[in-house]
Coordinates of N, CA and C in Angstrom, one line a residue:
H9 N 0.9 -1.2 0.0 CA 0.0 0.0 0.0 C 0.9 1.2 0.0
P10 N 0.6 2.2 -0.9 CA 1.5 3.4 -1.0 C 1.6 4.2 0.2
D11 N 0.6 4.2 1.1 CA 0.6 5.0 2.3 C 1.4 4.4 3.4
F12 N 1.9 3.2 3.3 CA 2.6 2.5 4.3 C 4.1 3.0 4.2
I13 N 4.6 3.4 5.3 CA 6.0 3.9 5.4 C 6.9 2.7 5.9
H14 N 8.0 2.4 5.1 CA 8.8 1.3 5.5 C 10.1 1.8 6.2
P15 N 10.7 1.0 7.1 CA 11.9 1.4 7.8 C 13.1 1.5 6.9
H16 N 13.9 2.5 7.2 CA 15.1 2.7 6.5 C 16.2 1.8 6.9
G17 N 17.2 1.5 6.1 CA 18.3 0.7 6.5 C 18.1 -0.8 6.3
L18 N 16.9 -1.2 5.8 CA 16.6 -2.6 5.6 C 16.0 -2.8 4.2
E19 N 16.7 -2.1 3.2 CA 16.2 -2.1 1.9 C 16.2 -3.5 1.2
G20 N 17.2 -4.3 1.6 CA 17.3 -5.7 1.1 C 16.1 -6.5 1.5
D21 N 15.7 -6.4 2.8 CA 14.6 -7.1 3.4 C 13.3 -6.6 2.7
F22 N 13.2 -5.3 2.5 CA 12.1 -4.7 1.8 C 11.9 -5.3 0.4
F23 N 12.9 -5.4 -0.3 CA 12.9 -6.0 -1.7 C 12.3 -7.4 -1.7
W24 N 12.8 -8.2 -0.8 CA 12.3 -9.6 -0.8 C 10.9 -9.7 -0.3
Q25 N 10.5 -8.9 0.7 CA 9.2 -8.9 1.2 C 8.2 -8.5 0.1
Q26 N 8.5 -7.4 -0.6 CA 7.7 -7.0 -1.7 C 7.5 -8.0 -2.8
W27 N 8.6 -8.6 -3.1 CA 8.6 -9.7 -4.1 C 7.7 -10.8 -3.8
L28 N 7.8 -11.2 -2.5 CA 6.9 -12.3 -2.0 C 5.5 -11.9 -2.0
N29 N 5.2 -10.7 -1.6 CA 3.8 -10.1 -1.6 C 3.2 -10.1 -3.0
R30 N 4.0 -9.7 -4.0 CA 3.5 -9.6 -5.3 C 3.1 -11.0 -5.9
I31 N 4.0 -12.0 -5.5 CA 3.7 -13.4 -6.0 C 2.4 -13.9 -5.3
M32 N 2.2 -13.7 -4.0 CA 1.1 -14.1 -3.3 C -0.2 -13.4 -3.8
R33 N -0.1 -12.1 -4.1 CA -1.3 -11.4 -4.5 C -1.9 -11.8 -5.8
R34 N -1.1 -12.5 -6.6 CA -1.6 -12.9 -7.9 C -2.6 -14.0 -7.8
S35 N -2.7 -14.7 -6.6 CA -3.6 -15.8 -6.4 C -4.9 -15.3 -5.8
F36 N -5.0 -14.0 -5.5 CA -6.2 -13.6 -4.8 C -6.9 -12.4 -5.5
H37 N -8.2 -12.4 -5.3 CA -9.0 -11.2 -5.9 C -8.8 -10.0 -5.0
H38 N -8.7 -10.2 -3.7 CA -8.6 -9.1 -2.7 C -7.6 -9.4 -1.6
C39 N -7.0 -8.4 -1.1 CA -6.1 -8.6 0.1 C -6.6 -7.6 1.2
L40 N -6.7 -8.2 2.4 CA -7.0 -7.4 3.6 C -5.8 -7.0 4.4
A41 N -5.5 -5.7 4.4 CA -4.3 -5.2 5.1 C -4.6 -4.8 6.5
L42 N -4.2 -5.5 7.5 CA -4.4 -5.1 8.9 C -3.6 -3.9 9.2
S43 N -4.3 -2.9 9.9 CA -3.6 -1.7 10.2 C -4.0 -1.1 11.5
F44 N -3.2 -0.2 12.1 CA -3.5 0.5 13.3 C -4.3 1.8 13.0
R45 N -4.5 2.1 11.7 CA -5.3 3.3 11.3 C -6.1 3.0 10.0
A46 N -7.2 3.7 9.8 CA -8.0 3.5 8.6 C -7.2 4.0 7.4
G47 N -7.5 3.5 6.3 CA -6.8 3.9 5.0 C -7.7 3.7 3.8
K48 N -7.4 4.3 2.7 CA -8.1 4.2 1.5 C -7.7 2.9 0.8
P49 N -8.7 2.3 0.0 CA -8.4 1.2 -0.8 C -7.3 1.5 -1.8
H50 N -6.5 0.5 -2.2 CA -5.5 0.7 -3.2 C -5.5 -0.6 -4.1
G51 N -5.9 -0.5 -5.3 CA -6.0 -1.7 -6.1 C -6.9 -2.7 -5.5
N52 N -6.4 -3.9 -5.2 CA -7.2 -4.9 -4.6 C -6.9 -5.0 -3.1
I53 N -6.3 -4.0 -2.5 CA -6.0 -4.0 -1.1 C -7.0 -3.2 -0.3
R54 N -7.6 -3.7 0.7 CA -8.5 -3.1 1.6 C -7.9 -3.0 3.0
V55 N -7.8 -1.8 3.5 CA -7.3 -1.6 4.9 C -8.3 -1.8 5.9
V56 N -8.0 -2.7 6.8 CA -9.0 -3.1 7.8 C -8.4 -3.1 9.2
P57 N -9.2 -2.9 10.3 CA -8.6 -2.9 11.6 C -8.2 -4.3 12.1
P58 N -7.4 -4.4 13.2 CA -7.1 -5.7 13.7 C -8.3 -6.5 14.2
V59 N -8.2 -7.8 14.3 CA -9.2 -8.6 14.8 C -8.8 -8.8 16.3
I60 N -9.6 -8.1 17.2 CA -9.4 -8.1 18.6 C -10.0 -9.3 19.3
S61 N -9.4 -9.8 20.3 CA -9.9 -10.9 21.1 C -11.2 -10.5 21.7
L62 N -12.2 -11.5 21.7 CA -13.5 -11.2 22.4 C -13.3 -10.9 23.8
K63 N -12.3 -11.4 24.5 CA -12.1 -11.1 25.9 C -11.7 -9.6 26.1
I64 N -11.1 -9.0 25.1 CA -10.7 -7.6 25.1 C -11.8 -6.6 24.7
L65 N -12.6 -7.1 23.6 CA -13.6 -6.2 23.1 C -14.6 -5.7 24.2
G66 N -14.8 -4.4 24.2 CA -15.7 -3.8 25.2 C -15.1 -3.6 26.6
S67 N -13.9 -4.1 26.8 CA -13.3 -4.0 28.1 C -12.6 -2.7 28.3
V68 N -12.4 -2.3 29.6 CA -11.7 -1.1 29.9 C -10.6 -1.5 30.9
A69 N -9.4 -1.1 30.6 CA -8.2 -1.4 31.5 C -8.2 -0.6 32.8
E70 N -7.8 -1.2 33.8 CA -7.5 -0.5 35.1 C -6.0 -0.4 35.3
K71 N -5.5 0.8 35.2 CA -4.0 0.9 35.3 C -3.5 0.4 36.6
G72 N -2.5 -0.5 36.5 CA -1.9 -1.1 37.6 C -0.5 -0.5 37.9
A73 N 0.3 -1.3 38.6 CA 1.7 -0.8 39.0 C 2.8 -1.6 38.4
Y74 N 2.5 -2.6 37.5 CA 3.5 -3.4 37.0 C 3.5 -3.3 35.4
D75 N 4.7 -3.6 34.9 CA 4.9 -3.7 33.4 C 4.6 -5.1 33.0
L76 N 4.0 -5.3 31.8 CA 3.7 -6.6 31.2 C 4.6 -6.8 30.1
C77 N 5.5 -7.8 30.1 CA 6.5 -8.0 29.1 C 6.4 -9.3 28.4
Y78 N 6.6 -9.2 27.1 CA 6.7 -10.4 26.2 C 7.6 -10.1 25.1
F79 N 8.6 -11.0 24.9 CA 9.6 -10.9 23.8 C 9.7 -12.3 23.1
L80 N 9.7 -12.2 21.8 CA 10.0 -13.5 21.1 C 11.4 -14.0 21.2
N81 N 12.3 -13.0 21.3 CA 13.7 -13.4 21.5 C 14.1 -13.6 22.9
H82 N 14.7 -14.8 23.2 CA 15.1 -15.2 24.5 C 16.1 -14.2 25.1
G83 N 17.0 -13.8 24.3 CA 18.0 -12.8 24.8 C 17.4 -11.6 25.3
Q84 N 16.4 -11.0 24.6 CA 15.7 -9.8 25.1 C 15.0 -10.1 26.3
T85 N 14.4 -11.3 26.5 CA 13.7 -11.7 27.7 C 14.6 -11.7 28.9
L86 N 15.8 -12.2 28.7 CA 16.8 -12.3 29.8 C 17.3 -10.9 30.1
D87 N 17.5 -10.0 29.1 CA 17.9 -8.6 29.4 C 16.8 -7.9 30.2
A88 N 15.5 -8.2 29.9 CA 14.4 -7.5 30.6 C 14.4 -8.0 32.0
I89 N 14.5 -9.3 32.3 CA 14.5 -9.8 33.6 C 15.6 -9.2 34.4
A90 N 16.8 -9.2 33.8 CA 18.0 -8.6 34.5 C 17.8 -7.1 34.8
H91 N 17.2 -6.4 33.9 CA 16.9 -5.0 34.1 C 16.0 -4.7 35.3
Y92 N 14.9 -5.5 35.4 CA 14.0 -5.3 36.5 C 14.6 -5.7 37.8
R93 N 15.4 -6.7 37.8 CA 16.1 -7.2 39.0 C 17.1 -6.1 39.5
E94 N 17.6 -5.3 38.6 CA 18.6 -4.3 38.9 C 17.9 -3.0 39.4
H95 N 16.5 -3.0 39.2 CA 15.8 -1.8 39.6 C 14.6 -2.2 40.4
P96 N 14.8 -2.5 41.7 CA 13.7 -3.0 42.6 C 12.5 -2.1 42.7
G97 N 12.6 -0.8 42.3 CA 11.5 0.1 42.3 C 10.5 -0.2 41.2
L98 N 10.9 -1.0 40.2 CA 10.0 -1.4 39.1 C 9.5 -2.8 39.3
R99 N 8.2 -3.0 38.9 CA 7.6 -4.4 39.0 C 7.3 -4.8 37.5
A100 N 7.4 -6.1 37.3 CA 7.1 -6.7 36.0 C 6.6 -8.1 36.1
E101 N 5.7 -8.4 35.2 CA 5.3 -9.7 34.9 C 5.8 -10.1 33.5
V102 N 6.6 -11.1 33.4 CA 7.3 -11.5 32.2 C 6.7 -12.9 31.7
F103 N 6.2 -12.9 30.5 CA 5.7 -14.1 29.9 C 6.8 -14.7 29.0
T104 N 7.3 -15.9 29.3 CA 8.3 -16.5 28.5 C 8.3 -18.0 28.5
D105 N 8.8 -18.7 27.5 CA 8.9 -20.1 27.5 C 10.3 -20.6 27.9
L106 N 11.1 -19.7 28.4 CA 12.4 -20.1 28.9 C 12.3 -21.1 30.0
P107 N 13.2 -22.1 30.1 CA 13.2 -23.0 31.2 C 13.5 -22.3 32.5
P108 N 12.9 -22.8 33.6 CA 13.0 -22.1 35.0 C 14.4 -21.9 35.4
E109 N 15.3 -22.9 35.1 CA 16.7 -22.8 35.6 C 17.4 -21.7 34.9
K110 N 17.0 -21.3 33.7 CA 17.6 -20.2 32.9 C 17.1 -18.9 33.5
V111 N 15.8 -18.8 33.8 CA 15.3 -17.6 34.4 C 15.8 -17.3 35.8
N112 N 15.9 -18.3 36.6 CA 16.3 -18.1 38.0 C 17.8 -18.2 38.2
S113 N 18.6 -18.0 37.2 CA 20.0 -18.0 37.3 C 20.5 -16.8 38.2
E114 N 19.7 -15.7 38.2 CA 20.1 -14.6 39.0 C 19.1 -14.4 40.1
K115 N 19.5 -14.2 41.4 CA 18.6 -14.2 42.5 C 18.4 -12.8 43.0
V116 N 19.2 -11.8 42.5 CA 19.1 -10.4 43.0 C 17.8 -9.7 42.7
N117 N 17.2 -9.2 43.8 CA 15.9 -8.4 43.6 C 14.8 -9.2 42.8
S118 N 14.8 -10.5 42.9 CA 13.9 -11.2 42.0 C 12.4 -11.1 42.5
E119 N 12.2 -10.6 43.7 CA 10.9 -10.5 44.3 C 10.0 -9.5 43.5
N120 N 10.6 -8.6 42.7 CA 9.8 -7.7 41.9 C 9.5 -8.2 40.5
V121 N 9.9 -9.4 40.2 CA 9.7 -9.9 38.8 C 9.0 -11.2 38.9
K122 N 7.8 -11.3 38.3 CA 7.0 -12.5 38.2 C 7.1 -13.1 36.8
V123 N 7.7 -14.3 36.7 CA 7.8 -15.0 35.4 C 6.8 -16.0 35.2
Q124 N 6.1 -16.0 34.1 CA 5.1 -17.0 33.8 C 5.3 -17.6 32.4
T125 N 4.8 -18.8 32.2 CA 4.9 -19.5 30.9 C 3.8 -18.8 30.1
P126 N 4.0 -18.8 28.7 CA 3.0 -18.1 27.8 C 1.6 -18.8 28.0
H127 N 0.6 -18.0 28.2 CA -0.7 -18.4 28.3 C -1.6 -17.3 27.9
R128 N -2.4 -17.5 26.8 CA -3.1 -16.5 26.1 C -4.1 -15.8 27.1
E129 N -4.9 -16.6 27.8 CA -5.9 -16.0 28.7 C -5.2 -15.2 29.8
G130 N -4.2 -15.8 30.4 CA -3.5 -15.2 31.5 C -2.8 -13.9 31.0
F131 N -2.3 -13.8 29.8 CA -1.7 -12.6 29.3 C -2.7 -11.5 29.1
L132 N -3.9 -11.9 28.6 CA -4.9 -10.9 28.4 C -5.4 -10.3 29.8
D133 N -5.5 -11.2 30.7 CA -5.9 -10.8 32.1 C -4.9 -9.8 32.6
A134 N -3.7 -10.1 32.4 CA -2.6 -9.2 32.9 C -2.6 -7.9 32.2
M135 N -3.0 -7.9 30.9 CA -3.0 -6.6 30.2 C -4.1 -5.7 30.7
L136 N -5.1 -6.2 31.2 CA -6.3 -5.4 31.7 C -5.9 -4.7 33.0
T137 N -4.8 -5.1 33.7 CA -4.5 -4.4 34.9 C -3.0 -4.0 35.0
C138 N -2.3 -3.9 33.9 CA -0.9 -3.5 33.9 C -0.7 -2.0 33.8
R139 N 0.5 -1.6 34.0 CA 0.8 -0.2 33.9 C 1.1 0.2 32.4
R140 N 1.9 -0.7 31.8 CA 2.2 -0.5 30.4 C 2.7 -1.9 29.8
V141 N 2.7 -2.0 28.5 CA 3.2 -3.2 27.9 C 4.6 -3.0 27.2
I142 N 5.5 -3.9 27.5 CA 6.9 -3.8 27.0 C 7.0 -5.0 26.1
T143 N 7.2 -4.8 24.8 CA 7.3 -5.9 23.8 C 8.2 -5.6 22.7
T144 N 8.3 -6.6 21.8 CA 9.1 -6.4 20.6 C 8.4 -5.6 19.5
G145 N 7.8 -6.4 18.6 CA 7.1 -5.7 17.5 C 5.9 -6.5 17.1
G146 N 5.3 -7.3 18.0 CA 4.2 -8.2 17.6 C 3.0 -7.3 17.3
F147 N 2.2 -7.7 16.3 CA 1.1 -6.9 15.9 C -0.1 -7.1 16.8
D148 N -0.5 -8.4 17.2 CA -1.7 -8.6 18.0 C -1.6 -8.0 19.4
T149 N -0.5 -8.2 20.0 CA -0.3 -7.6 21.4 C -0.5 -6.1 21.4
T150 N 0.2 -5.5 20.4 CA 0.1 -4.0 20.3 C -1.3 -3.5 20.0
A151 N -2.0 -4.2 19.1 CA -3.3 -3.8 18.7 C -4.3 -3.9 19.8
E152 N -4.1 -5.0 20.7 CA -5.0 -5.1 21.8 C -4.7 -4.1 22.9
A153 N -3.5 -3.8 23.1 CA -3.1 -2.8 24.1 C -3.6 -1.4 23.7
F154 N -3.5 -1.1 22.4 CA -4.0 0.1 21.8 C -5.5 0.2 22.1
Y155 N -6.3 -0.9 21.9 CA -7.7 -0.9 22.1 C -8.0 -0.5 23.6
L156 N -7.2 -1.0 24.5 CA -7.5 -0.8 25.9 C -6.9 0.6 26.4
G157 N -6.1 1.2 25.5 CA -5.5 2.5 25.9 C -4.3 2.3 26.8
V158 N -3.7 1.1 26.8 CA -2.5 0.9 27.6 C -1.3 1.3 26.8
P159 N -0.4 2.1 27.5 CA 0.9 2.5 26.8 C 1.7 1.3 26.4
V160 N 2.3 1.4 25.2 CA 3.1 0.3 24.6 C 4.5 0.8 24.4
V161 N 5.5 0.1 24.9 CA 6.9 0.4 24.6 C 7.4 -0.7 23.8
M162 N 8.0 -0.4 22.6 CA 8.4 -1.4 21.7 C 9.9 -1.4 21.5
I163 N 10.5 -2.6 21.6 CA 11.9 -2.8 21.4 C 12.1 -3.9 20.4
P164 N 12.2 -3.5 19.1 CA 12.2 -4.5 18.0 C 13.5 -5.4 18.1
T165 N 13.4 -6.6 17.7 CA 14.5 -7.5 17.6 C 15.4 -7.0 16.5
H166 N 16.7 -7.0 16.7 CA 17.7 -6.4 15.7 C 17.5 -7.0 14.4
R167 N 17.3 -6.2 13.4 CA 17.2 -6.6 11.9 C 16.0 -7.5 11.7
H168 N 15.0 -7.5 12.5 CA 13.8 -8.2 12.2 C 12.8 -7.3 11.5
Y169 N 12.8 -7.5 10.1 CA 12.1 -6.5 9.3 C 10.6 -6.3 9.6
E170 N 9.9 -7.4 9.8 CA 8.5 -7.2 10.1 C 8.2 -6.5 11.4
Q171 N 9.1 -6.8 12.4 CA 8.9 -6.1 13.7 C 9.2 -4.6 13.5
Y172 N 10.2 -4.2 12.7 CA 10.5 -2.8 12.5 C 9.3 -2.1 11.8
C173 N 8.7 -2.8 10.8 CA 7.5 -2.3 10.1 C 6.4 -2.0 11.1
N174 N 6.1 -3.0 12.0 CA 5.1 -2.8 13.0 C 5.4 -1.7 13.9
V175 N 6.6 -1.6 14.4 CA 7.0 -0.6 15.3 C 6.9 0.8 14.7
L176 N 7.3 0.9 13.5 CA 7.2 2.2 12.8 C 5.8 2.6 12.6
D177 N 5.0 1.7 12.2 CA 3.5 2.0 12.0 C 2.8 2.3 13.3
A178 N 3.2 1.6 14.4 CA 2.6 1.8 15.7 C 3.0 3.1 16.3
T179 N 4.2 3.5 16.2 CA 4.6 4.8 16.8 C 4.0 6.0 16.0
R180 N 3.6 5.8 14.8 CA 3.0 6.9 14.0 C 1.6 7.2 14.6
T181 N 1.0 6.3 15.3 CA -0.2 6.6 16.0 C -0.1 7.4 17.2
R182 N 1.2 7.5 17.7 CA 1.5 8.2 19.0 C 0.9 7.5 20.2
M183 N 0.5 6.2 20.0 CA 0.1 5.4 21.1 C 1.2 4.4 21.6
A184 N 2.3 4.4 20.9 CA 3.4 3.6 21.2 C 4.7 4.4 21.1
F185 N 5.8 3.9 21.8 CA 7.1 4.5 21.8 C 8.1 3.5 21.6
Q186 N 9.1 3.8 20.8 CA 10.2 2.9 20.4 C 11.4 3.1 21.3
L187 N 12.0 2.0 21.8 CA 13.3 2.1 22.5 C 14.3 1.1 21.7
E188 N 15.5 1.4 21.9 CA 16.5 0.5 21.3 C 17.0 -0.6 22.3
E189 N 16.9 -0.4 23.6 CA 17.3 -1.4 24.6 C 16.6 -1.1 25.9
M190 N 16.5 -2.1 26.8 CA 15.8 -2.0 28.0 C 16.4 -0.9 28.9
A191 N 17.7 -0.7 28.8 CA 18.3 0.3 29.7 C 17.7 1.7 29.6
D192 N 17.1 2.0 28.4 CA 16.5 3.3 28.1 C 15.2 3.4 28.9
L193 N 14.6 2.3 29.4 CA 13.3 2.4 30.0 C 13.3 3.2 31.3
V194 N 14.4 3.3 32.0 CA 14.4 4.0 33.3 C 14.0 5.4 33.1
E195 N 14.5 6.1 32.1 CA 14.3 7.5 31.9 C 13.0 7.8 31.1
L196 N 12.3 6.8 30.6 CA 11.2 7.0 29.7 C 10.0 7.7 30.5
D197 N 9.5 8.8 29.9 CA 8.3 9.4 30.5 C 7.4 9.6 29.3
F198 N 6.5 8.6 29.1 CA 5.7 8.6 27.9 C 4.2 8.4 28.2
E199 N 3.4 9.3 27.7 CA 1.9 9.2 27.8 C 1.4 9.0 26.4
P200 N 0.6 8.0 26.2 CA 0.1 7.7 24.8 C -1.0 8.7 24.4
A201 N -1.1 8.9 23.1 CA -2.2 9.7 22.6 C -3.5 8.9 22.8
G202 N -4.6 9.7 22.7 CA -5.9 9.0 23.0 C -6.2 7.9 21.9
N203 N -6.9 6.9 22.4 CA -7.2 5.8 21.5 C -8.7 5.8 21.0
G204 N -9.4 6.9 21.2 CA -10.9 6.9 21.0 C -11.2 6.6 19.5
N205 N -10.5 7.2 18.6 CA -10.8 6.9 17.2 C -10.5 5.5 16.8
Y206 N -9.4 5.0 17.3 CA -9.0 3.6 16.9 C -10.0 2.6 17.5
R207 N -10.4 2.8 18.8 CA -11.3 1.9 19.4 C -12.7 1.9 18.7
K208 N -13.1 3.1 18.3 CA -14.4 3.2 17.6 C -14.3 2.5 16.2
W209 N -13.2 2.7 15.5 CA -13.0 2.0 14.2 C -13.1 0.5 14.4
V210 N -12.4 0.0 15.4 CA -12.5 -1.5 15.7 C -13.9 -1.9 16.0
D211 N -14.6 -1.2 16.9 CA -15.9 -1.6 17.3 C -16.9 -1.6 16.2
Q212 N -16.8 -0.6 15.3 CA -17.9 -0.4 14.3 C -17.6 -1.0 13.0
F213 N -16.4 -1.6 12.8 CA -16.1 -2.1 11.5 C -16.9 -3.4 11.2
N214 N -17.5 -3.5 10.1 CA -18.3 -4.6 9.7 C -17.6 -5.6 8.8
F215 N -16.9 -6.6 9.5 CA -16.1 -7.6 8.8 C -17.0 -8.5 7.9
V216 N -18.1 -8.9 8.5 CA -19.0 -9.8 7.7 C -19.5 -9.1 6.5
G217 N -19.9 -7.8 6.6 CA -20.4 -7.1 5.4 C -19.3 -7.0 4.3
L218 N -18.1 -6.7 4.8 CA -16.9 -6.6 3.8 C -16.7 -7.9 3.1
V219 N -16.6 -9.0 3.9 CA -16.4 -10.3 3.2 C -17.5 -10.6 2.2
E220 N -18.7 -10.4 2.6 CA -19.8 -10.6 1.6 C -19.7 -9.8 0.4
E221 N -19.3 -8.6 0.5 CA -19.1 -7.7 -0.6 C -17.9 -8.2 -1.5
L222 N -16.8 -8.6 -0.9 CA -15.7 -9.1 -1.7 C -16.0 -10.4 -2.4
V223 N -16.8 -11.3 -1.7 CA -17.2 -12.5 -2.3 C -18.0 -12.3 -3.6
R224 N -19.0 -11.4 -3.5 CA -19.8 -11.0 -4.6 C -19.0 -10.5 -5.7
D225 N -18.0 -9.6 -5.4 CA -17.2 -9.0 -6.4 C -16.3 -10.1 -7.1
A226 N -15.8 -11.0 -6.3 CA -15.0 -12.1 -6.9 C -15.7 -13.0 -7.9
K227 N -17.0 -13.2 -7.6 CA -17.8 -14.1 -8.4 C -18.1 -13.4 -9.8
H228 N -18.1 -12.1 -9.7 CA -18.4 -11.3 -11.0 C -17.1 -11.2 -11.8

C-alpha cells in the first residue's frame, strides 16, 4: 500500500518482502491489510482494523503498577528480567517459555519480577491491569493494548524486518514509543495519545459485510 512507510536501512529485506507479496497477491482477488489506522483502498488492497480478542472487546483497562513484558527473542527476555532485578522500584510480569533454571540463574531483587509461561488468557488478564506493555514488535499484542488505551513500549529484535515495520507503524499513531534497549526504560516518560478513534473504528467495522461484498465481487 503506497501510504505505508517502510523502515530505512533494511532495503534488502524490503525488496524480498515486496517480491513475495506480489507473488502471493496474484492468487487472490482481494487482500485485507491489517492496520492501526484507517486507510483508503489501493487496487485490490482493503485496509481493515485488527481482529481483537473477544475477551478484550468492550473491556476497559484498570491501570496497575507493573509492566507486562513479552519478547519473542530469549536474549531480550533475559535482558528484561536482569533490568527489573537491577531496579527494585519497578515491577514486572514476564511471559516466556524459557526453562526455569535459565530464568532463575540470578537471585538479586527477584521479588519484583514474576515470570510466567506463555498463556493467552493469562496474558490478556494481565493486560487489563498492567501499567504498560513492553514488547518487541508483535502486531496482535500491540493492537489489543491500543484498544485498551495501555501505553506500549516497543523494542524490536535487531534486523527483524516485520517487527520494525510494525513498530514504525505503531509509533505513528502516537500510542506507542520505540526504544533500542531495556536500559532506556528507566528515563522514559511517555503518555500515549488518545485511542478513541482507533477503538471506535475497531468496534464499528463490519467484517461480515466486507467479506460478503468481496465474495460477490470475486464471483463477478
